[in-house]
């Protein structure tokens, strides 16, 4: 969302938004002799308005609506709401002669009316025009982000957790991962994080399958093997690979499911009450193998989280787990490649041995990258389903 702030030194209104790494800012207008309390009220209402606008991006019209007509109706209502925002700013509901005020049940429209009432009190046509133009730019950014275009001001979508990843953004993330299967900064700064997670899941599964063949283990077991070499993420990558490989789920399905669970937890709900009871039973069974004096602490640790993801930033957290999982696959693959060498160099002998070891690492990394690209291309249909 965009946060609106007062530059007290310059006497101006600023719009500030996240850009993946750092923040961008623009000056909306100069405020002149505006009463500070009115300016502060306008900032607060504008920030809340932006929050509700971007909420339509994070939670678009659901695909599981009863029919196509219902989805189209929901989308049309949101489009009408956007148009109503600008109308509310320029012609807000004002108290009547008795002090009564008509309040909208739609939070987005009500925050727009609140902005409009602050502008009405400020009574400066130039400020009203500037704020209205800025809100129009914000609405345009939300609309473009919904279509998969994160250029310009729409880049702030990379800081949000959308529950319905854009196919265009998934394709863009897939192209980045084809160039750099181990991940890159652009996945965090130019791509909607949920869409990046869908593509990264596809590439993680490809990496796990390639590594499993080299190490002669099950794909989901690769991460436990890697954890014996170096501390890596195990639970989340293992789960993602297991669901896609053994249960035939698509990357999109498993990502949306995990993010929806984390979103429910963030809003104070238990995503799967029945599953929670099963989890408690499984945890109790697991701690029977632990010393009696430590069972209570172990049980608390097993049940302290309702989701394996950070509910405050689930998509970004998931993406980090997925990319860590790909690197874990590389660890195992390289270890297998070195072990298969007839005479692995002794790195403690001399500089020549160090150079030879580095060449072996580079060769194994190149072979891993090529094999993962081939596997991801061969199974590409699961990404586009």
PDB file of N, CA, C and O in Angstrom, residues 145-210:
ATOM      1  N   UNK A 145      -1.500  -3.969 -11.702  1.00  0.00           N
ATOM      2  CA  UNK A 145      -0.936  -5.097 -10.963  1.00  0.00           C
ATOM      3  C   UNK A 145      -1.823  -6.329 -11.106  1.00  0.00           C
ATOM      4  O   UNK A 145      -1.327  -7.457 -11.247  1.00  0.00           O
ATOM      5  N   UNK A 146      -3.143  -6.118 -11.087  1.00  0.00           N
ATOM      6  CA  UNK A 146      -4.062  -7.234 -11.249  1.00  0.00           C
ATOM      7  C   UNK A 146      -3.935  -7.920 -12.597  1.00  0.00           C
ATOM      8  O   UNK A 146      -4.255  -9.102 -12.741  1.00  0.00           O
ATOM      9  N   UNK A 147      -3.425  -7.193 -13.586  1.00  0.00           N
ATOM     10  CA  UNK A 147      -3.214  -7.746 -14.926  1.00  0.00           C
ATOM     11  C   UNK A 147      -1.807  -8.312 -15.100  1.00  0.00           C
ATOM     12  O   UNK A 147      -1.446  -8.777 -16.179  1.00  0.00           O
ATOM     13  N   UNK A 148      -0.994  -8.224 -14.029  1.00  0.00           N
ATOM     14  CA  UNK A 148       0.363  -8.764 -14.091  1.00  0.00           C
ATOM     15  C   UNK A 148       1.419  -7.764 -14.475  1.00  0.00           C
ATOM     16  O   UNK A 148       2.581  -8.123 -14.669  1.00  0.00           O
ATOM     17  N   UNK A 149       1.058  -6.475 -14.600  1.00  0.00           N
ATOM     18  CA  UNK A 149       2.015  -5.425 -14.958  1.00  0.00           C
ATOM     19  C   UNK A 149       2.461  -4.723 -13.677  1.00  0.00           C
ATOM     20  O   UNK A 149       1.714  -3.946 -13.097  1.00  0.00           O
ATOM     21  N   UNK A 150       3.697  -4.977 -13.238  1.00  0.00           N
ATOM     22  CA  UNK A 150       4.192  -4.384 -11.996  1.00  0.00           C
ATOM     23  C   UNK A 150       5.167  -3.244 -12.261  1.00  0.00           C
ATOM     24  O   UNK A 150       6.032  -2.959 -11.434  1.00  0.00           O
ATOM     25  N   UNK A 151       5.020  -2.569 -13.380  1.00  0.00           N
ATOM     26  CA  UNK A 151       5.888  -1.443 -13.687  1.00  0.00           C
ATOM     27  C   UNK A 151       5.421  -0.198 -12.955  1.00  0.00           C
ATOM     28  O   UNK A 151       4.272  -0.091 -12.522  1.00  0.00           O
ATOM     29  N   UNK A 152       6.346   0.771 -12.808  1.00  0.00           N
ATOM     30  CA  UNK A 152       5.987   2.043 -12.180  1.00  0.00           C
ATOM     31  C   UNK A 152       5.482   1.869 -10.767  1.00  0.00           C
ATOM     32  O   UNK A 152       6.017   1.095  -9.974  1.00  0.00           O
ATOM     33  N   UNK A 153       4.428   2.556 -10.449  1.00  0.00           N
ATOM     34  CA  UNK A 153       3.891   2.549  -9.093  1.00  0.00           C
ATOM     35  C   UNK A 153       3.321   1.193  -8.693  1.00  0.00           C
ATOM     36  O   UNK A 153       3.227   0.865  -7.501  1.00  0.00           O
ATOM     37  N   UNK A 154       2.973   0.373  -9.673  1.00  0.00           N
ATOM     38  CA  UNK A 154       2.427  -0.955  -9.380  1.00  0.00           C
ATOM     39  C   UNK A 154       3.463  -1.888  -8.780  1.00  0.00           C
ATOM     40  O   UNK A 154       3.128  -2.983  -8.326  1.00  0.00           O
ATOM     41  N   UNK A 155       4.739  -1.461  -8.746  1.00  0.00           N
ATOM     42  CA  UNK A 155       5.795  -2.312  -8.199  1.00  0.00           C
ATOM     43  C   UNK A 155       5.550  -2.647  -6.729  1.00  0.00           C
ATOM     44  O   UNK A 155       6.046  -3.655  -6.224  1.00  0.00           O
ATOM     45  N   UNK A 156       4.746  -1.834  -6.047  1.00  0.00           N
ATOM     46  CA  UNK A 156       4.505  -2.115  -4.627  1.00  0.00           C
ATOM     47  C   UNK A 156       3.795  -3.451  -4.420  1.00  0.00           C
ATOM     48  O   UNK A 156       3.782  -3.985  -3.308  1.00  0.00           O
ATOM     49  N   UNK A 157       3.256  -4.029  -5.488  1.00  0.00           N
ATOM     50  CA  UNK A 157       2.628  -5.349  -5.375  1.00  0.00           C
ATOM     51  C   UNK A 157       3.622  -6.416  -4.947  1.00  0.00           C
ATOM     52  O   UNK A 157       3.225  -7.440  -4.386  1.00  0.00           O
ATOM     53  N   UNK A 158       4.927  -6.180  -5.187  1.00  0.00           N
ATOM     54  CA  UNK A 158       5.916  -7.197  -4.802  1.00  0.00           C
ATOM     55  C   UNK A 158       6.019  -7.322  -3.288  1.00  0.00           C
ATOM     56  O   UNK A 158       6.584  -8.310  -2.790  1.00  0.00           O
ATOM     57  N   UNK A 159       5.500  -6.353  -2.547  1.00  0.00           N
ATOM     58  CA  UNK A 159       5.559  -6.405  -1.086  1.00  0.00           C
ATOM     59  C   UNK A 159       4.292  -7.008  -0.488  1.00  0.00           C
ATOM     60  O   UNK A 159       4.172  -7.104   0.726  1.00  0.00           O
ATOM     61  N   UNK A 160       3.347  -7.423  -1.347  1.00  0.00           N
ATOM     62  CA  UNK A 160       2.058  -7.916  -0.873  1.00  0.00           C
ATOM     63  C   UNK A 160       1.925  -9.417  -1.126  1.00  0.00           C
ATOM     64  O   UNK A 160       2.623  -9.977  -1.977  1.00  0.00           O
ATOM     65  N   UNK A 161       1.024 -10.053  -0.407  1.00  0.00           N
ATOM     66  CA  UNK A 161       0.784 -11.486  -0.543  1.00  0.00           C
ATOM     67  C   UNK A 161      -0.551 -11.703  -1.235  1.00  0.00           C
ATOM     68  O   UNK A 161      -1.603 -11.716  -0.598  1.00  0.00           O
ATOM     69  N   UNK A 162      -0.501 -11.874  -2.547  1.00  0.00           N
ATOM     70  CA  UNK A 162      -1.716 -12.098  -3.329  1.00  0.00           C
ATOM     71  C   UNK A 162      -2.106 -13.568  -3.262  1.00  0.00           C
ATOM     72  O   UNK A 162      -1.251 -14.459  -3.389  1.00  0.00           O
ATOM     73  N   UNK A 163      -3.392 -13.839  -3.087  1.00  0.00           N
ATOM     74  CA  UNK A 163      -3.856 -15.216  -2.950  1.00  0.00           C
ATOM     75  C   UNK A 163      -4.269 -15.838  -4.281  1.00  0.00           C
ATOM     76  O   UNK A 163      -4.710 -16.988  -4.310  1.00  0.00           O
ATOM     77  N   UNK A 164      -4.106 -15.090  -5.379  1.00  0.00           N
ATOM     78  CA  UNK A 164      -4.455 -15.613  -6.707  1.00  0.00           C
ATOM     79  C   UNK A 164      -3.374 -15.179  -7.684  1.00  0.00           C
ATOM     80  O   UNK A 164      -3.519 -14.179  -8.374  1.00  0.00           O
ATOM     81  N   UNK A 165      -2.244 -15.904  -7.751  1.00  0.00           N
ATOM     82  CA  UNK A 165      -1.104 -15.468  -8.559  1.00  0.00           C
ATOM     83  C   UNK A 165      -1.459 -15.271 -10.029  1.00  0.00           C
ATOM     84  O   UNK A 165      -2.159 -16.083 -10.635  1.00  0.00           O
ATOM     85  N   UNK A 166      -0.948 -14.199 -10.606  1.00  0.00           N
ATOM     86  CA  UNK A 166      -1.184 -13.888 -12.015  1.00  0.00           C
ATOM     87  C   UNK A 166      -0.392 -14.841 -12.906  1.00  0.00           C
ATOM     88  O   UNK A 166       0.816 -15.009 -12.725  1.00  0.00           O
ATOM     89  N   UNK A 167      -1.031 -15.458 -13.918  1.00  0.00           N
ATOM     90  CA  UNK A 167      -0.293 -16.318 -14.847  1.00  0.00           C
ATOM     91  C   UNK A 167       0.840 -15.590 -15.561  1.00  0.00           C
ATOM     92  O   UNK A 167       1.889 -16.185 -15.835  1.00  0.00           O
ATOM     93  N   UNK A 168       0.642 -14.303 -15.860  1.00  0.00           N
ATOM     94  CA  UNK A 168       1.703 -13.531 -16.505  1.00  0.00           C
ATOM     95  C   UNK A 168       2.912 -13.401 -15.584  1.00  0.00           C
ATOM     96  O   UNK A 168       4.062 -13.500 -16.028  1.00  0.00           O
ATOM     97  N   UNK A 169       2.653 -13.193 -14.303  1.00  0.00           N
ATOM     98  CA  UNK A 169       3.739 -13.081 -13.345  1.00  0.00           C
ATOM     99  C   UNK A 169       4.423 -14.425 -13.122  1.00  0.00           C
ATOM    100  O   UNK A 169       5.642 -14.497 -12.949  1.00  0.00           O
ATOM    101  N   UNK A 170       3.654 -15.511 -13.133  1.00  0.00           N
ATOM    102  CA  UNK A 170       4.253 -16.840 -13.010  1.00  0.00           C
ATOM    103  C   UNK A 170       5.190 -17.094 -14.184  1.00  0.00           C
ATOM    104  O   UNK A 170       6.309 -17.595 -14.013  1.00  0.00           O
ATOM    105  N   UNK A 171       4.744 -16.726 -15.383  1.00  0.00           N
ATOM    106  CA  UNK A 171       5.582 -16.917 -16.568  1.00  0.00           C
ATOM    107  C   UNK A 171       6.852 -16.085 -16.480  1.00  0.00           C
ATOM    108  O   UNK A 171       7.942 -16.538 -16.857  1.00  0.00           O
ATOM    109  N   UNK A 172       6.731 -14.855 -15.967  1.00  0.00           N
ATOM    110  CA  UNK A 172       7.911 -14.001 -15.820  1.00  0.00           C
ATOM    111  C   UNK A 172       8.891 -14.592 -14.818  1.00  0.00           C
ATOM    112  O   UNK A 172      10.111 -14.582 -15.029  1.00  0.00           O
ATOM    113  N   UNK A 173       8.373 -15.122 -13.713  1.00  0.00           N
ATOM    114  CA  UNK A 173       9.238 -15.759 -12.707  1.00  0.00           C
ATOM    115  C   UNK A 173       9.897 -17.001 -13.282  1.00  0.00           C
ATOM    116  O   UNK A 173      11.076 -17.284 -13.003  1.00  0.00           O
ATOM    117  N   UNK A 174       9.156 -17.751 -14.084  1.00  0.00           N
ATOM    118  CA  UNK A 174       9.712 -18.959 -14.702  1.00  0.00           C
ATOM    119  C   UNK A 174      10.883 -18.603 -15.618  1.00  0.00           C
ATOM    120  O   UNK A 174      11.905 -19.306 -15.636  1.00  0.00           O
ATOM    121  N   UNK A 175      10.771 -17.509 -16.346  1.00  0.00           N
ATOM    122  CA  UNK A 175      11.874 -17.078 -17.220  1.00  0.00           C
ATOM    123  C   UNK A 175      13.107 -16.708 -16.399  1.00  0.00           C
ATOM    124  O   UNK A 175      14.240 -17.047 -16.767  1.00  0.00           O
ATOM    125  N   UNK A 176      12.896 -16.025 -15.289  1.00  0.00           N
ATOM    126  CA  UNK A 176      14.032 -15.661 -14.432  1.00  0.00           C
ATOM    127  C   UNK A 176      14.714 -16.911 -13.873  1.00  0.00           C
ATOM    128  O   UNK A 176      15.953 -16.987 -13.811  1.00  0.00           O
ATOM    129  N   UNK A 177      13.925 -17.890 -13.475  1.00  0.00           N
ATOM    130  CA  UNK A 177      14.500 -19.107 -12.910  1.00  0.00           C
ATOM    131  C   UNK A 177      15.175 -19.957 -13.980  1.00  0.00           C
ATOM    132  O   UNK A 177      16.117 -20.693 -13.687  1.00  0.00           O
ATOM    133  N   UNK A 178      14.713 -19.870 -15.209  1.00  0.00           N
ATOM    134  CA  UNK A 178      15.401 -20.577 -16.288  1.00  0.00           C
ATOM    135  C   UNK A 178      16.799 -19.990 -16.483  1.00  0.00           C
ATOM    136  O   UNK A 178      17.759 -20.728 -16.734  1.00  0.00           O
ATOM    137  N   UNK A 179      16.907 -18.671 -16.334  1.00  0.00           N
ATOM    138  CA  UNK A 179      18.213 -18.032 -16.459  1.00  0.00           C
ATOM    139  C   UNK A 179      19.094 -18.348 -15.250  1.00  0.00           C
ATOM    140  O   UNK A 179      20.297 -18.596 -15.396  1.00  0.00           O
ATOM    141  N   UNK A 180      18.477 -18.346 -14.061  1.00  0.00           N
ATOM    142  CA  UNK A 180      19.237 -18.593 -12.834  1.00  0.00           C
ATOM    143  C   UNK A 180      18.427 -19.518 -11.923  1.00  0.00           C
ATOM    144  O   UNK A 180      17.680 -19.048 -11.064  1.00  0.00           O
ATOM    145  N   UNK A 181      18.544 -20.824 -12.105  1.00  0.00           N
ATOM    146  CA  UNK A 181      17.730 -21.767 -11.328  1.00  0.00           C
ATOM    147  C   UNK A 181      17.910 -21.672  -9.816  1.00  0.00           C
ATOM    148  O   UNK A 181      17.032 -22.112  -9.067  1.00  0.00           O
ATOM    149  N   UNK A 182      19.027 -21.106  -9.371  1.00  0.00           N
ATOM    150  CA  UNK A 182      19.240 -20.965  -7.928  1.00  0.00           C
ATOM    151  C   UNK A 182      18.574 -19.710  -7.362  1.00  0.00           C
ATOM    152  O   UNK A 182      18.630 -19.466  -6.153  1.00  0.00           O
ATOM    153  N   UNK A 183      17.947 -18.914  -8.231  1.00  0.00           N
ATOM    154  CA  UNK A 183      17.272 -17.713  -7.769  1.00  0.00           C
ATOM    155  C   UNK A 183      18.081 -16.467  -8.047  1.00  0.00           C
ATOM    156  O   UNK A 183      19.279 -16.521  -8.324  1.00  0.00           O
ATOM    157  N   UNK A 184      17.411 -15.317  -7.962  1.00  0.00           N
ATOM    158  CA  UNK A 184      18.058 -14.033  -8.214  1.00  0.00           C
ATOM    159  C   UNK A 184      17.274 -12.932  -7.513  1.00  0.00           C
ATOM    160  O   UNK A 184      16.127 -13.123  -7.104  1.00  0.00           O
ATOM    161  N   UNK A 185      17.885 -11.755  -7.387  1.00  0.00           N
ATOM    162  CA  UNK A 185      17.243 -10.637  -6.696  1.00  0.00           C
ATOM    163  C   UNK A 185      15.960 -10.196  -7.387  1.00  0.00           C
ATOM    164  O   UNK A 185      15.019  -9.730  -6.730  1.00  0.00           O
ATOM    165  N   UNK A 186      15.900 -10.342  -8.719  1.00  0.00           N
ATOM    166  CA  UNK A 186      14.720  -9.876  -9.460  1.00  0.00           C
ATOM    167  C   UNK A 186      13.444 -10.600  -9.047  1.00  0.00           C
ATOM    168  O   UNK A 186      12.338 -10.067  -9.196  1.00  0.00           O
ATOM    169  N   UNK A 187      13.572 -11.814  -8.513  1.00  0.00           N
ATOM    170  CA  UNK A 187      12.382 -12.522  -8.034  1.00  0.00           C
ATOM    171  C   UNK A 187      11.718 -11.787  -6.882  1.00  0.00           C
ATOM    172  O   UNK A 187      10.505 -11.893  -6.678  1.00  0.00           O
ATOM    173  N   UNK A 188      12.516 -11.038  -6.129  1.00  0.00           N
ATOM    174  CA  UNK A 188      11.992 -10.297  -4.980  1.00  0.00           C
ATOM    175  C   UNK A 188      11.602  -8.869  -5.334  1.00  0.00           C
ATOM    176  O   UNK A 188      10.794  -8.258  -4.623  1.00  0.00           O
ATOM    177  N   UNK A 189      12.173  -8.318  -6.396  1.00  0.00           N
ATOM    178  CA  UNK A 189      11.981  -6.887  -6.682  1.00  0.00           C
ATOM    179  C   UNK A 189      11.094  -6.605  -7.884  1.00  0.00           C
ATOM    180  O   UNK A 189      10.664  -5.461  -8.059  1.00  0.00           O
ATOM    181  N   UNK A 190      10.815  -7.612  -8.724  1.00  0.00           N
ATOM    182  CA  UNK A 190      10.014  -7.350  -9.924  1.00  0.00           C
ATOM    183  C   UNK A 190       8.826  -8.283 -10.088  1.00  0.00           C
ATOM    184  O   UNK A 190       8.036  -8.098 -11.020  1.00  0.00           O
ATOM    185  N   UNK A 191       8.698  -9.277  -9.218  1.00  0.00           N
ATOM    186  CA  UNK A 191       7.669 -10.311  -9.379  1.00  0.00           C
ATOM    187  C   UNK A 191       6.774 -10.368  -8.153  1.00  0.00           C
ATOM    188  O   UNK A 191       7.249 -10.277  -7.023  1.00  0.00           O
ATOM    189  N   UNK A 192       5.472 -10.531  -8.394  1.00  0.00           N
ATOM    190  CA  UNK A 192       4.531 -10.784  -7.308  1.00  0.00           C
ATOM    191  C   UNK A 192       5.007 -12.031  -6.554  1.00  0.00           C
ATOM    192  O   UNK A 192       5.260 -13.077  -7.171  1.00  0.00           O
ATOM    193  N   UNK A 193       5.181 -11.960  -5.220  1.00  0.00           N
ATOM    194  CA  UNK A 193       5.804 -13.075  -4.491  1.00  0.00           C
ATOM    195  C   UNK A 193       5.048 -14.395  -4.591  1.00  0.00           C
ATOM    196  O   UNK A 193       5.662 -15.458  -4.628  1.00  0.00           O
ATOM    197  N   UNK A 194       3.723 -14.353  -4.633  1.00  0.00           N
ATOM    198  CA  UNK A 194       2.973 -15.606  -4.757  1.00  0.00           C
ATOM    199  C   UNK A 194       3.226 -16.260  -6.110  1.00  0.00           C
ATOM    200  O   UNK A 194       3.369 -17.484  -6.211  1.00  0.00           O
ATOM    201  N   UNK A 195       3.293 -15.443  -7.156  1.00  0.00           N
ATOM    202  CA  UNK A 195       3.597 -15.971  -8.490  1.00  0.00           C
ATOM    203  C   UNK A 195       5.009 -16.533  -8.531  1.00  0.00           C
ATOM    204  O   UNK A 195       5.263 -17.584  -9.136  1.00  0.00           O
ATOM    205  N   UNK A 196       5.942 -15.840  -7.882  1.00  0.00           N
ATOM    206  CA  UNK A 196       7.321 -16.346  -7.812  1.00  0.00           C
ATOM    207  C   UNK A 196       7.355 -17.696  -7.108  1.00  0.00           C
ATOM    208  O   UNK A 196       8.128 -18.586  -7.483  1.00  0.00           O
ATOM    209  N   UNK A 197       6.504 -17.872  -6.088  1.00  0.00           N
ATOM    210  CA  UNK A 197       6.450 -19.144  -5.359  1.00  0.00           C
ATOM    211  C   UNK A 197       5.939 -20.278  -6.256  1.00  0.00           C
ATOM    212  O   UNK A 197       6.428 -21.415  -6.161  1.00  0.00           O
ATOM    213  N   UNK A 198       4.971 -19.996  -7.106  1.00  0.00           N
ATOM    214  CA  UNK A 198       4.449 -21.029  -8.005  1.00  0.00           C
ATOM    215  C   UNK A 198       5.557 -21.509  -8.940  1.00  0.00           C
ATOM    216  O   UNK A 198       5.792 -22.713  -9.091  1.00  0.00           O
ATOM    217  N   UNK A 199       6.258 -20.554  -9.559  1.00  0.00           N
ATOM    218  CA  UNK A 199       7.349 -20.938 -10.463  1.00  0.00           C
ATOM    219  C   UNK A 199       8.478 -21.621  -9.704  1.00  0.00           C
ATOM    220  O   UNK A 199       9.041 -22.624 -10.171  1.00  0.00           O
ATOM    221  N   UNK A 200       8.809 -21.106  -8.514  1.00  0.00           N
ATOM    222  CA  UNK A 200       9.908 -21.688  -7.739  1.00  0.00           C
ATOM    223  C   UNK A 200       9.578 -23.108  -7.280  1.00  0.00           C
ATOM    224  O   UNK A 200      10.474 -23.962  -7.180  1.00  0.00           O
ATOM    225  N   UNK A 201       8.312 -23.394  -7.019  1.00  0.00           N
ATOM    226  CA  UNK A 201       7.915 -24.754  -6.652  1.00  0.00           C
ATOM    227  C   UNK A 201       8.180 -25.715  -7.806  1.00  0.00           C
ATOM    228  O   UNK A 201       8.687 -26.830  -7.620  1.00  0.00           O
ATOM    229  N   UNK A 202       7.843 -25.289  -9.008  1.00  0.00           N
ATOM    230  CA  UNK A 202       8.107 -26.106 -10.199  1.00  0.00           C
ATOM    231  C   UNK A 202       9.594 -26.415 -10.329  1.00  0.00           C
ATOM    232  O   UNK A 202       9.991 -27.566 -10.568  1.00  0.00           O
ATOM    233  N   UNK A 203      10.428 -25.397 -10.127  1.00  0.00           N
ATOM    234  CA  UNK A 203      11.872 -25.600 -10.267  1.00  0.00           C
ATOM    235  C   UNK A 203      12.451 -26.385  -9.091  1.00  0.00           C
ATOM    236  O   UNK A 203      13.402 -27.152  -9.246  1.00  0.00           O
ATOM    237  N   UNK A 204      11.874 -26.225  -7.908  1.00  0.00           N
ATOM    238  CA  UNK A 204      12.317 -27.014  -6.761  1.00  0.00           C
ATOM    239  C   UNK A 204      12.064 -28.502  -7.000  1.00  0.00           C
ATOM    240  O   UNK A 204      12.932 -29.342  -6.722  1.00  0.00           O
ATOM    241  N   UNK A 205      10.884 -28.823  -7.512  1.00  0.00           N
ATOM    242  CA  UNK A 205      10.560 -30.227  -7.767  1.00  0.00           C
ATOM    243  C   UNK A 205      11.510 -30.799  -8.814  1.00  0.00           C
ATOM    244  O   UNK A 205      12.004 -31.929  -8.672  1.00  0.00           O
ATOM    245  N   UNK A 206      11.784 -30.023  -9.854  1.00  0.00           N
ATOM    246  CA  UNK A 206      12.725 -30.490 -10.878  1.00  0.00           C
ATOM    247  C   UNK A 206      14.104 -30.739 -10.264  1.00  0.00           C
ATOM    248  O   UNK A 206      14.751 -31.757 -10.542  1.00  0.00           O
ATOM    249  N   UNK A 207      14.555 -29.816  -9.407  1.00  0.00           N
ATOM    250  CA  UNK A 207      15.864 -29.974  -8.764  1.00  0.00           C
ATOM    251  C   UNK A 207      15.888 -31.194  -7.850  1.00  0.00           C
ATOM    252  O   UNK A 207      16.876 -31.945  -7.818  1.00  0.00           O
ATOM    253  N   UNK A 208      14.798 -31.423  -7.113  1.00  0.00           N
ATOM    254  CA  UNK A 208      14.737 -32.570  -6.199  1.00  0.00           C
ATOM    255  C   UNK A 208      14.740 -33.884  -6.966  1.00  0.00           C
ATOM    256  O   UNK A 208      15.376 -34.864  -6.550  1.00  0.00           O
ATOM    257  N   UNK A 209      14.046 -33.917  -8.104  1.00  0.00           N
ATOM    258  CA  UNK A 209      14.004 -35.148  -8.890  1.00  0.00           C
ATOM    259  C   UNK A 209      15.368 -35.456  -9.505  1.00  0.00           C
ATOM    260  O   UNK A 209      15.810 -36.607  -9.517  1.00  0.00           O
ATOM    261  N   UNK A 210      16.043 -34.429 -10.020  1.00  0.00           N
ATOM    262  CA  UNK A 210      17.383 -34.615 -10.579  1.00  0.00           C
ATOM    263  C   UNK A 210      18.343 -35.120  -9.491  1.00  0.00           C
ATOM    264  O   UNK A 210      19.122 -36.049  -9.700  1.00  0.00           O
TER     265      UNK A 210
END
